[in-house]
Amino acid sequence: ELFVTPDGLIVNEIAPRVHNSGHWTQAGCAVDQFEQHIRAVAGLPLGDGKRFADVLMENLIGDDIGRVPDLLVAPRTQVHLYGKGEARPGRKMGHLNRIAE
């Protein structure tokens, strides 16, 4: 993540991996960002990354993990949990993707 400010460039994060701002691709694209990343690193042809559905991606932070039972039965919703043992304030526990109607 890079930000251009009046004082110059600010670097927030450099990571050779996919970013959580693109997790929506798991539900909205034929080939999601995770597969595209592996294809690119492995020198394979890239897949069709065009969006076929509008998707809302929401991070599950801290106590949001308590919402999981309701989210699991919500229509058009995928729940992705990261297997972290303890929920703490500000800790990302997972995310959800909800396909728009």
PDB file of N, CA and C in Angstrom:
ATOM      1  N   GLU A   1       0.849  -1.174   0.000  1.00  0.00           N
ATOM      2  CA  GLU A   1       0.000   0.000   0.000  1.00  0.00           C
ATOM      3  C   GLU A   1       0.889   1.229   0.000  1.00  0.00           C
ATOM      4  N   LEU A   2       0.599   2.110  -0.915  1.00  0.00           N
ATOM      5  CA  LEU A   2       1.344   3.354  -1.026  1.00  0.00           C
ATOM      6  C   LEU A   2       0.357   4.514  -1.041  1.00  0.00           C
ATOM      7  N   PHE A   3       0.737   5.605  -0.414  1.00  0.00           N
ATOM      8  CA  PHE A   3      -0.108   6.797  -0.387  1.00  0.00           C
ATOM      9  C   PHE A   3       0.719   7.994  -0.811  1.00  0.00           C
ATOM     10  N   VAL A   4       0.172   8.798  -1.715  1.00  0.00           N
ATOM     11  CA  VAL A   4       0.830  10.030  -2.131  1.00  0.00           C
ATOM     12  C   VAL A   4       0.256  11.151  -1.281  1.00  0.00           C
ATOM     13  N   THR A   5       1.126  11.853  -0.564  1.00  0.00           N
ATOM     14  CA  THR A   5       0.705  12.960   0.294  1.00  0.00           C
ATOM     15  C   THR A   5       1.453  14.217  -0.128  1.00  0.00           C
ATOM     16  N   PRO A   6       1.040  15.371   0.358  1.00  0.00           N
ATOM     17  CA  PRO A   6       1.776  16.604   0.036  1.00  0.00           C
ATOM     18  C   PRO A   6       3.240  16.552   0.479  1.00  0.00           C
ATOM     19  N   ASP A   7       3.530  15.735   1.499  1.00  0.00           N
ATOM     20  CA  ASP A   7       4.906  15.615   1.996  1.00  0.00           C
ATOM     21  C   ASP A   7       5.696  14.515   1.298  1.00  0.00           C
ATOM     22  N   GLY A   8       5.065  13.814   0.376  1.00  0.00           N
ATOM     23  CA  GLY A   8       5.754  12.746  -0.346  1.00  0.00           C
ATOM     24  C   GLY A   8       5.032  11.423  -0.232  1.00  0.00           C
ATOM     25  N   LEU A   9       5.713  10.375  -0.643  1.00  0.00           N
ATOM     26  CA  LEU A   9       5.153   9.032  -0.671  1.00  0.00           C
ATOM     27  C   LEU A   9       5.254   8.387   0.712  1.00  0.00           C
ATOM     28  N   ILE A  10       4.170   7.797   1.175  1.00  0.00           N
ATOM     29  CA  ILE A  10       4.164   7.046   2.428  1.00  0.00           C
ATOM     30  C   ILE A  10       3.926   5.580   2.087  1.00  0.00           C
ATOM     31  N   VAL A  11       4.806   4.728   2.573  1.00  0.00           N
ATOM     32  CA  VAL A  11       4.674   3.292   2.364  1.00  0.00           C
ATOM     33  C   VAL A  11       4.090   2.684   3.627  1.00  0.00           C
ATOM     34  N   ASN A  12       2.915   2.088   3.495  1.00  0.00           N
ATOM     35  CA  ASN A  12       2.260   1.453   4.635  1.00  0.00           C
ATOM     36  C   ASN A  12       2.632  -0.022   4.722  1.00  0.00           C
ATOM     37  N   GLU A  13       2.688  -0.690   3.575  1.00  0.00           N
ATOM     38  CA  GLU A  13       2.931  -2.128   3.598  1.00  0.00           C
ATOM     39  C   GLU A  13       3.507  -2.564   2.258  1.00  0.00           C
ATOM     40  N   ILE A  14       4.509  -3.418   2.316  1.00  0.00           N
ATOM     41  CA  ILE A  14       5.034  -4.071   1.124  1.00  0.00           C
ATOM     42  C   ILE A  14       4.969  -5.566   1.402  1.00  0.00           C
ATOM     43  N   ALA A  15       4.181  -6.263   0.632  1.00  0.00           N
ATOM     44  CA  ALA A  15       4.039  -7.702   0.832  1.00  0.00           C
ATOM     45  C   ALA A  15       3.775  -8.360  -0.525  1.00  0.00           C
ATOM     46  N   PRO A  16       4.564  -9.363  -0.864  1.00  0.00           N
ATOM     47  CA  PRO A  16       4.363 -10.039  -2.151  1.00  0.00           C
ATOM     48  C   PRO A  16       3.237 -11.070  -2.070  1.00  0.00           C
ATOM     49  N   ARG A  17       2.060 -10.585  -1.762  1.00  0.00           N
ATOM     50  CA  ARG A  17       0.900 -11.459  -1.625  1.00  0.00           C
ATOM     51  C   ARG A  17      -0.341 -10.671  -2.011  1.00  0.00           C
ATOM     52  N   VAL A  18      -1.456 -11.375  -2.068  1.00  0.00           N
ATOM     53  CA  VAL A  18      -2.717 -10.697  -2.356  1.00  0.00           C
ATOM     54  C   VAL A  18      -3.111  -9.841  -1.158  1.00  0.00           C
ATOM     55  N   HIS A  19      -3.995  -8.885  -1.389  1.00  0.00           N
ATOM     56  CA  HIS A  19      -4.394  -7.958  -0.331  1.00  0.00           C
ATOM     57  C   HIS A  19      -5.860  -8.147   0.008  1.00  0.00           C
ATOM     58  N   ASN A  20      -6.209  -7.890   1.267  1.00  0.00           N
ATOM     59  CA  ASN A  20      -7.593  -8.126   1.692  1.00  0.00           C
ATOM     60  C   ASN A  20      -8.609  -7.243   0.978  1.00  0.00           C
ATOM     61  N   SER A  21      -8.174  -6.192   0.340  1.00  0.00           N
ATOM     62  CA  SER A  21      -9.125  -5.371  -0.412  1.00  0.00           C
ATOM     63  C   SER A  21      -9.654  -6.109  -1.640  1.00  0.00           C
ATOM     64  N   GLY A  22      -9.028  -7.216  -2.002  1.00  0.00           N
ATOM     65  CA  GLY A  22      -9.468  -7.993  -3.151  1.00  0.00           C
ATOM     66  C   GLY A  22     -10.102  -9.325  -2.798  1.00  0.00           C
ATOM     67  N   HIS A  23     -10.374  -9.581  -1.522  1.00  0.00           N
ATOM     68  CA  HIS A  23     -10.979 -10.858  -1.138  1.00  0.00           C
ATOM     69  C   HIS A  23     -12.346 -11.070  -1.789  1.00  0.00           C
ATOM     70  N   TRP A  24     -13.000  -9.985  -2.191  1.00  0.00           N
ATOM     71  CA  TRP A  24     -14.310 -10.104  -2.845  1.00  0.00           C
ATOM     72  C   TRP A  24     -14.230 -10.949  -4.113  1.00  0.00           C
ATOM     73  N   THR A  25     -13.043 -11.058  -4.702  1.00  0.00           N
ATOM     74  CA  THR A  25     -12.899 -11.817  -5.940  1.00  0.00           C
ATOM     75  C   THR A  25     -13.209 -13.293  -5.746  1.00  0.00           C
ATOM     76  N   GLN A  26     -13.156 -13.788  -4.511  1.00  0.00           N
ATOM     77  CA  GLN A  26     -13.492 -15.188  -4.244  1.00  0.00           C
ATOM     78  C   GLN A  26     -14.931 -15.509  -4.658  1.00  0.00           C
ATOM     79  N   ALA A  27     -15.806 -14.533  -4.566  1.00  0.00           N
ATOM     80  CA  ALA A  27     -17.218 -14.751  -4.892  1.00  0.00           C
ATOM     81  C   ALA A  27     -17.635 -14.042  -6.177  1.00  0.00           C
ATOM     82  N   GLY A  28     -16.817 -13.123  -6.676  1.00  0.00           N
ATOM     83  CA  GLY A  28     -17.256 -12.305  -7.796  1.00  0.00           C
ATOM     84  C   GLY A  28     -16.533 -12.498  -9.107  1.00  0.00           C
ATOM     85  N   CYS A  29     -15.526 -13.379  -9.145  1.00  0.00           N
ATOM     86  CA  CYS A  29     -14.752 -13.582 -10.371  1.00  0.00           C
ATOM     87  C   CYS A  29     -14.561 -15.077 -10.627  1.00  0.00           C
ATOM     88  N   ALA A  30     -14.469 -15.443 -11.889  1.00  0.00           N
ATOM     89  CA  ALA A  30     -14.230 -16.844 -12.223  1.00  0.00           C
ATOM     90  C   ALA A  30     -12.877 -17.305 -11.682  1.00  0.00           C
ATOM     91  N   VAL A  31     -11.864 -16.456 -11.761  1.00  0.00           N
ATOM     92  CA  VAL A  31     -10.546 -16.747 -11.215  1.00  0.00           C
ATOM     93  C   VAL A  31     -10.243 -15.656 -10.189  1.00  0.00           C
ATOM     94  N   ASP A  32     -10.150 -16.046  -8.921  1.00  0.00           N
ATOM     95  CA  ASP A  32      -9.958 -15.051  -7.850  1.00  0.00           C
ATOM     96  C   ASP A  32      -8.496 -14.626  -7.731  1.00  0.00           C
ATOM     97  N   GLN A  33      -8.269 -13.626  -6.880  1.00  0.00           N
ATOM     98  CA  GLN A  33      -6.932 -13.056  -6.747  1.00  0.00           C
ATOM     99  C   GLN A  33      -5.913 -14.076  -6.223  1.00  0.00           C
ATOM    100  N   PHE A  34      -6.353 -15.038  -5.433  1.00  0.00           N
ATOM    101  CA  PHE A  34      -5.424 -16.026  -4.891  1.00  0.00           C
ATOM    102  C   PHE A  34      -4.888 -16.925  -6.009  1.00  0.00           C
ATOM    103  N   GLU A  35      -5.804 -17.403  -6.860  1.00  0.00           N
ATOM    104  CA  GLU A  35      -5.379 -18.238  -7.989  1.00  0.00           C
ATOM    105  C   GLU A  35      -4.541 -17.426  -8.974  1.00  0.00           C
ATOM    106  N   GLN A  36      -4.942 -16.182  -9.241  1.00  0.00           N
ATOM    107  CA  GLN A  36      -4.151 -15.342 -10.168  1.00  0.00           C
ATOM    108  C   GLN A  36      -2.724 -15.175  -9.652  1.00  0.00           C
ATOM    109  N   HIS A  37      -2.591 -14.978  -8.352  1.00  0.00           N
ATOM    110  CA  HIS A  37      -1.268 -14.799  -7.754  1.00  0.00           C
ATOM    111  C   HIS A  37      -0.397 -16.035  -7.983  1.00  0.00           C
ATOM    112  N   ILE A  38      -0.950 -17.206  -7.704  1.00  0.00           N
ATOM    113  CA  ILE A  38      -0.204 -18.447  -7.902  1.00  0.00           C
ATOM    114  C   ILE A  38       0.148 -18.633  -9.372  1.00  0.00           C
ATOM    115  N   ARG A  39      -0.802 -18.359 -10.252  1.00  0.00           N
ATOM    116  CA  ARG A  39      -0.522 -18.472 -11.686  1.00  0.00           C
ATOM    117  C   ARG A  39       0.634 -17.552 -12.082  1.00  0.00           C
ATOM    118  N   ALA A  40       0.589 -16.309 -11.606  1.00  0.00           N
ATOM    119  CA  ALA A  40       1.639 -15.344 -11.969  1.00  0.00           C
ATOM    120  C   ALA A  40       2.999 -15.779 -11.438  1.00  0.00           C
ATOM    121  N   VAL A  41       3.055 -16.196 -10.186  1.00  0.00           N
ATOM    122  CA  VAL A  41       4.326 -16.620  -9.583  1.00  0.00           C
ATOM    123  C   VAL A  41       4.874 -17.864 -10.276  1.00  0.00           C
ATOM    124  N   ALA A  42       3.971 -18.753 -10.684  1.00  0.00           N
ATOM    125  CA  ALA A  42       4.381 -20.003 -11.324  1.00  0.00           C
ATOM    126  C   ALA A  42       4.625 -19.852 -12.823  1.00  0.00           C
ATOM    127  N   GLY A  43       4.411 -18.651 -13.363  1.00  0.00           N
ATOM    128  CA  GLY A  43       4.617 -18.429 -14.784  1.00  0.00           C
ATOM    129  C   GLY A  43       3.543 -19.053 -15.662  1.00  0.00           C
ATOM    130  N   LEU A  44       2.368 -19.272 -15.089  1.00  0.00           N
ATOM    131  CA  LEU A  44       1.243 -19.855 -15.834  1.00  0.00           C
ATOM    132  C   LEU A  44       0.397 -18.745 -16.458  1.00  0.00           C
ATOM    133  N   PRO A  45      -0.404 -19.081 -17.457  1.00  0.00           N
ATOM    134  CA  PRO A  45      -1.287 -18.061 -18.042  1.00  0.00           C
ATOM    135  C   PRO A  45      -2.272 -17.541 -16.993  1.00  0.00           C
ATOM    136  N   LEU A  46      -2.521 -16.250 -17.021  1.00  0.00           N
ATOM    137  CA  LEU A  46      -3.502 -15.680 -16.102  1.00  0.00           C
ATOM    138  C   LEU A  46      -4.904 -16.059 -16.549  1.00  0.00           C
ATOM    139  N   GLY A  47      -5.818 -16.164 -15.587  1.00  0.00           N
ATOM    140  CA  GLY A  47      -7.194 -16.537 -15.885  1.00  0.00           C
ATOM    141  C   GLY A  47      -8.085 -15.332 -16.083  1.00  0.00           C
ATOM    142  N   ASP A  48      -9.349 -15.600 -16.302  1.00  0.00           N
ATOM    143  CA  ASP A  48     -10.345 -14.557 -16.506  1.00  0.00           C
ATOM    144  C   ASP A  48     -10.684 -13.927 -15.162  1.00  0.00           C
ATOM    145  N   GLY A  49     -10.233 -12.725 -14.928  1.00  0.00           N
ATOM    146  CA  GLY A  49     -10.464 -12.034 -13.666  1.00  0.00           C
ATOM    147  C   GLY A  49     -11.604 -11.034 -13.720  1.00  0.00           C
ATOM    148  N   LYS A  50     -12.412 -11.103 -14.781  1.00  0.00           N
ATOM    149  CA  LYS A  50     -13.528 -10.155 -14.885  1.00  0.00           C
ATOM    150  C   LYS A  50     -14.574 -10.443 -13.820  1.00  0.00           C
ATOM    151  N   ARG A  51     -15.114  -9.378 -13.270  1.00  0.00           N
ATOM    152  CA  ARG A  51     -16.177  -9.494 -12.268  1.00  0.00           C
ATOM    153  C   ARG A  51     -17.465  -9.953 -12.931  1.00  0.00           C
ATOM    154  N   PHE A  52     -18.117 -10.967 -12.355  1.00  0.00           N
ATOM    155  CA  PHE A  52     -19.420 -11.406 -12.856  1.00  0.00           C
ATOM    156  C   PHE A  52     -20.535 -11.100 -11.871  1.00  0.00           C
ATOM    157  N   ALA A  53     -20.180 -10.653 -10.658  1.00  0.00           N
ATOM    158  CA  ALA A  53     -21.186 -10.284  -9.658  1.00  0.00           C
ATOM    159  C   ALA A  53     -20.620  -9.193  -8.767  1.00  0.00           C
ATOM    160  N   ASP A  54     -21.496  -8.345  -8.257  1.00  0.00           N
ATOM    161  CA  ASP A  54     -21.090  -7.363  -7.267  1.00  0.00           C
ATOM    162  C   ASP A  54     -21.052  -8.056  -5.917  1.00  0.00           C
ATOM    163  N   VAL A  55     -19.988  -7.810  -5.168  1.00  0.00           N
ATOM    164  CA  VAL A  55     -19.780  -8.499  -3.895  1.00  0.00           C
ATOM    165  C   VAL A  55     -19.381  -7.481  -2.830  1.00  0.00           C
ATOM    166  N   LEU A  56     -19.974  -7.621  -1.656  1.00  0.00           N
ATOM    167  CA  LEU A  56     -19.577  -6.838  -0.490  1.00  0.00           C
ATOM    168  C   LEU A  56     -18.640  -7.700   0.333  1.00  0.00           C
ATOM    169  N   MET A  57     -17.440  -7.219   0.586  1.00  0.00           N
ATOM    170  CA  MET A  57     -16.497  -7.923   1.453  1.00  0.00           C
ATOM    171  C   MET A  57     -16.440  -7.176   2.773  1.00  0.00           C
ATOM    172  N   GLU A  58     -16.545  -7.910   3.874  1.00  0.00           N
ATOM    173  CA  GLU A  58     -16.505  -7.302   5.208  1.00  0.00           C
ATOM    174  C   GLU A  58     -15.532  -8.089   6.074  1.00  0.00           C
ATOM    175  N   ASN A  59     -14.605  -7.396   6.711  1.00  0.00           N
ATOM    176  CA  ASN A  59     -13.695  -8.040   7.652  1.00  0.00           C
ATOM    177  C   ASN A  59     -14.439  -8.371   8.939  1.00  0.00           C
ATOM    178  N   LEU A  60     -14.089  -9.494   9.543  1.00  0.00           N
ATOM    179  CA  LEU A  60     -14.608  -9.867  10.854  1.00  0.00           C
ATOM    180  C   LEU A  60     -13.502  -9.578  11.858  1.00  0.00           C
ATOM    181  N   ILE A  61     -13.720  -8.543  12.653  1.00  0.00           N
ATOM    182  CA  ILE A  61     -12.706  -8.050  13.570  1.00  0.00           C
ATOM    183  C   ILE A  61     -13.137  -8.327  15.012  1.00  0.00           C
ATOM    184  N   GLY A  62     -12.231  -8.908  15.785  1.00  0.00           N
ATOM    185  CA  GLY A  62     -12.478  -9.126  17.213  1.00  0.00           C
ATOM    186  C   GLY A  62     -13.764  -9.878  17.489  1.00  0.00           C
ATOM    187  N   ASP A  63     -14.652  -9.247  18.251  1.00  0.00           N
ATOM    188  CA  ASP A  63     -15.902  -9.883  18.671  1.00  0.00           C
ATOM    189  C   ASP A  63     -16.892 -10.108  17.532  1.00  0.00           C
ATOM    190  N   ASP A  64     -16.593  -9.606  16.316  1.00  0.00           N
ATOM    191  CA  ASP A  64     -17.451  -9.921  15.162  1.00  0.00           C
ATOM    192  C   ASP A  64     -17.562 -11.431  14.969  1.00  0.00           C
ATOM    193  N   ILE A  65     -16.597 -12.177  15.488  1.00  0.00           N
ATOM    194  CA  ILE A  65     -16.599 -13.626  15.330  1.00  0.00           C
ATOM    195  C   ILE A  65     -17.874 -14.229  15.929  1.00  0.00           C
ATOM    196  N   GLY A  66     -18.478 -13.544  16.887  1.00  0.00           N
ATOM    197  CA  GLY A  66     -19.730 -14.007  17.477  1.00  0.00           C
ATOM    198  C   GLY A  66     -20.902 -13.972  16.505  1.00  0.00           C
ATOM    199  N   ARG A  67     -20.762 -13.277  15.402  1.00  0.00           N
ATOM    200  CA  ARG A  67     -21.815 -13.194  14.388  1.00  0.00           C
ATOM    201  C   ARG A  67     -21.816 -14.386  13.434  1.00  0.00           C
ATOM    202  N   VAL A  68     -20.795 -15.221  13.516  1.00  0.00           N
ATOM    203  CA  VAL A  68     -20.623 -16.308  12.552  1.00  0.00           C
ATOM    204  C   VAL A  68     -21.842 -17.219  12.442  1.00  0.00           C
ATOM    205  N   PRO A  69     -22.469 -17.670  13.540  1.00  0.00           N
ATOM    206  CA  PRO A  69     -23.636 -18.545  13.360  1.00  0.00           C
ATOM    207  C   PRO A  69     -24.723 -17.926  12.475  1.00  0.00           C
ATOM    208  N   ASP A  70     -24.996 -16.639  12.650  1.00  0.00           N
ATOM    209  CA  ASP A  70     -25.994 -15.977  11.805  1.00  0.00           C
ATOM    210  C   ASP A  70     -25.504 -15.813  10.373  1.00  0.00           C
ATOM    211  N   LEU A  71     -24.215 -15.534  10.210  1.00  0.00           N
ATOM    212  CA  LEU A  71     -23.661 -15.348   8.867  1.00  0.00           C
ATOM    213  C   LEU A  71     -23.668 -16.645   8.065  1.00  0.00           C
ATOM    214  N   LEU A  72     -23.513 -17.770   8.737  1.00  0.00           N
ATOM    215  CA  LEU A  72     -23.469 -19.057   8.040  1.00  0.00           C
ATOM    216  C   LEU A  72     -24.797 -19.418   7.385  1.00  0.00           C
ATOM    217  N   VAL A  73     -25.883 -18.829   7.866  1.00  0.00           N
ATOM    218  CA  VAL A  73     -27.192 -19.112   7.255  1.00  0.00           C
ATOM    219  C   VAL A  73     -27.696 -17.953   6.407  1.00  0.00           C
ATOM    220  N   ALA A  74     -26.914 -16.888   6.312  1.00  0.00           N
ATOM    221  CA  ALA A  74     -27.321 -15.727   5.522  1.00  0.00           C
ATOM    222  C   ALA A  74     -27.247 -16.071   4.032  1.00  0.00           C
ATOM    223  N   PRO A  75     -28.255 -15.681   3.260  1.00  0.00           N
ATOM    224  CA  PRO A  75     -28.231 -15.987   1.826  1.00  0.00           C
ATOM    225  C   PRO A  75     -27.079 -15.285   1.100  1.00  0.00           C
ATOM    226  N   ARG A  76     -26.532 -15.956   0.088  1.00  0.00           N
ATOM    227  CA  ARG A  76     -25.487 -15.420  -0.794  1.00  0.00           C
ATOM    228  C   ARG A  76     -24.252 -14.947  -0.024  1.00  0.00           C
ATOM    229  N   THR A  77     -23.961 -15.608   1.108  1.00  0.00           N
ATOM    230  CA  THR A  77     -22.845 -15.176   1.948  1.00  0.00           C
ATOM    231  C   THR A  77     -21.841 -16.305   2.142  1.00  0.00           C
ATOM    232  N   GLN A  78     -20.578 -16.008   1.889  1.00  0.00           N
ATOM    233  CA  GLN A  78     -19.472 -16.935   2.170  1.00  0.00           C
ATOM    234  C   GLN A  78     -18.759 -16.426   3.416  1.00  0.00           C
ATOM    235  N   VAL A  79     -18.451 -17.315   4.341  1.00  0.00           N
ATOM    236  CA  VAL A  79     -17.714 -16.949   5.549  1.00  0.00           C
ATOM    237  C   VAL A  79     -16.340 -17.607   5.475  1.00  0.00           C
ATOM    238  N   HIS A  80     -15.306 -16.810   5.640  1.00  0.00           N
ATOM    239  CA  HIS A  80     -13.924 -17.289   5.603  1.00  0.00           C
ATOM    240  C   HIS A  80     -13.287 -16.990   6.957  1.00  0.00           C
ATOM    241  N   LEU A  81     -13.009 -18.030   7.734  1.00  0.00           N
ATOM    242  CA  LEU A  81     -12.394 -17.878   9.053  1.00  0.00           C
ATOM    243  C   LEU A  81     -10.919 -18.242   8.974  1.00  0.00           C
ATOM    244  N   TYR A  82     -10.091 -17.544   9.755  1.00  0.00           N
ATOM    245  CA  TYR A  82      -8.650 -17.705   9.656  1.00  0.00           C
ATOM    246  C   TYR A  82      -8.068 -18.654  10.698  1.00  0.00           C
ATOM    247  N   GLY A  83      -8.906 -19.265  11.530  1.00  0.00           N
ATOM    248  CA  GLY A  83      -8.436 -20.256  12.487  1.00  0.00           C
ATOM    249  C   GLY A  83      -7.655 -19.686  13.657  1.00  0.00           C
ATOM    250  N   LYS A  84      -7.830 -18.424  13.935  1.00  0.00           N
ATOM    251  CA  LYS A  84      -7.150 -17.811  15.076  1.00  0.00           C
ATOM    252  C   LYS A  84      -7.906 -18.178  16.350  1.00  0.00           C
ATOM    253  N   GLY A  85      -7.180 -18.552  17.375  1.00  0.00           N
ATOM    254  CA  GLY A  85      -7.788 -19.065  18.596  1.00  0.00           C
ATOM    255  C   GLY A  85      -8.481 -18.045  19.461  1.00  0.00           C
ATOM    256  N   GLU A  86      -7.957 -16.857  19.547  1.00  0.00           N
ATOM    257  CA  GLU A  86      -8.476 -15.873  20.490  1.00  0.00           C
ATOM    258  C   GLU A  86      -8.879 -14.590  19.769  1.00  0.00           C
ATOM    259  N   ALA A  87     -10.121 -14.174  20.018  1.00  0.00           N
ATOM    260  CA  ALA A  87     -10.582 -12.892  19.469  1.00  0.00           C
ATOM    261  C   ALA A  87     -10.138 -11.775  20.406  1.00  0.00           C
ATOM    262  N   ARG A  88      -9.487 -10.778  19.839  1.00  0.00           N
ATOM    263  CA  ARG A  88      -9.078  -9.593  20.603  1.00  0.00           C
ATOM    264  C   ARG A  88      -9.520  -8.359  19.838  1.00  0.00           C
ATOM    265  N   PRO A  89      -9.704  -7.244  20.528  1.00  0.00           N
ATOM    266  CA  PRO A  89     -10.082  -6.010  19.825  1.00  0.00           C
ATOM    267  C   PRO A  89      -9.058  -5.684  18.735  1.00  0.00           C
ATOM    268  N   GLY A  90      -9.575  -5.425  17.528  1.00  0.00           N
ATOM    269  CA  GLY A  90      -8.714  -5.056  16.413  1.00  0.00           C
ATOM    270  C   GLY A  90      -8.084  -6.226  15.670  1.00  0.00           C
ATOM    271  N   ARG A  91      -8.251  -7.453  16.173  1.00  0.00           N
ATOM    272  CA  ARG A  91      -7.650  -8.614  15.507  1.00  0.00           C
ATOM    273  C   ARG A  91      -8.575  -9.129  14.410  1.00  0.00           C
ATOM    274  N   LYS A  92      -8.029  -9.279  13.194  1.00  0.00           N
ATOM    275  CA  LYS A  92      -8.824  -9.766  12.074  1.00  0.00           C
ATOM    276  C   LYS A  92      -8.972 -11.278  12.197  1.00  0.00           C
ATOM    277  N   MET A  93     -10.213 -11.710  12.368  1.00  0.00           N
ATOM    278  CA  MET A  93     -10.523 -13.118  12.595  1.00  0.00           C
ATOM    279  C   MET A  93     -10.975 -13.830  11.328  1.00  0.00           C
ATOM    280  N   GLY A  94     -11.359 -13.071  10.326  1.00  0.00           N
ATOM    281  CA  GLY A  94     -11.838 -13.646   9.075  1.00  0.00           C
ATOM    282  C   GLY A  94     -12.492 -12.564   8.247  1.00  0.00           C
ATOM    283  N   HIS A  95     -13.233 -13.001   7.236  1.00  0.00           N
ATOM    284  CA  HIS A  95     -13.989 -12.047   6.423  1.00  0.00           C
ATOM    285  C   HIS A  95     -15.181 -12.764   5.825  1.00  0.00           C
ATOM    286  N   LEU A  96     -16.100 -11.973   5.312  1.00  0.00           N
ATOM    287  CA  LEU A  96     -17.231 -12.544   4.605  1.00  0.00           C
ATOM    288  C   LEU A  96     -17.361 -11.878   3.259  1.00  0.00           C
ATOM    289  N   ASN A  97     -17.913 -12.631   2.327  1.00  0.00           N
ATOM    290  CA  ASN A  97     -18.256 -12.107   1.004  1.00  0.00           C
ATOM    291  C   ASN A  97     -19.742 -12.319   0.814  1.00  0.00           C
ATOM    292  N   ARG A  98     -20.451 -11.248   0.525  1.00  0.00           N
ATOM    293  CA  ARG A  98     -21.901 -11.329   0.279  1.00  0.00           C
ATOM    294  C   ARG A  98     -22.160 -10.890  -1.151  1.00  0.00           C
ATOM    295  N   ILE A  99     -22.725 -11.792  -1.955  1.00  0.00           N
ATOM    296  CA  ILE A  99     -23.042 -11.483  -3.341  1.00  0.00           C
ATOM    297  C   ILE A  99     -24.306 -10.620  -3.377  1.00  0.00           C
ATOM    298  N   ALA A 100     -24.231  -9.506  -4.077  1.00  0.00           N
ATOM    299  CA  ALA A 100     -25.369  -8.584  -4.174  1.00  0.00           C
ATOM    300  C   ALA A 100     -26.495  -9.218  -4.987  1.00  0.00           C
ATOM    301  N   GLU A 101     -27.716  -8.785  -4.686  1.00  0.00           N
ATOM    302  CA  GLU A 101     -28.877  -9.293  -5.435  1.00  0.00           C
ATOM    303  C   GLU A 101     -28.929  -8.658  -6.808  1.00  0.00           C
TER     304      GLU A 101
END
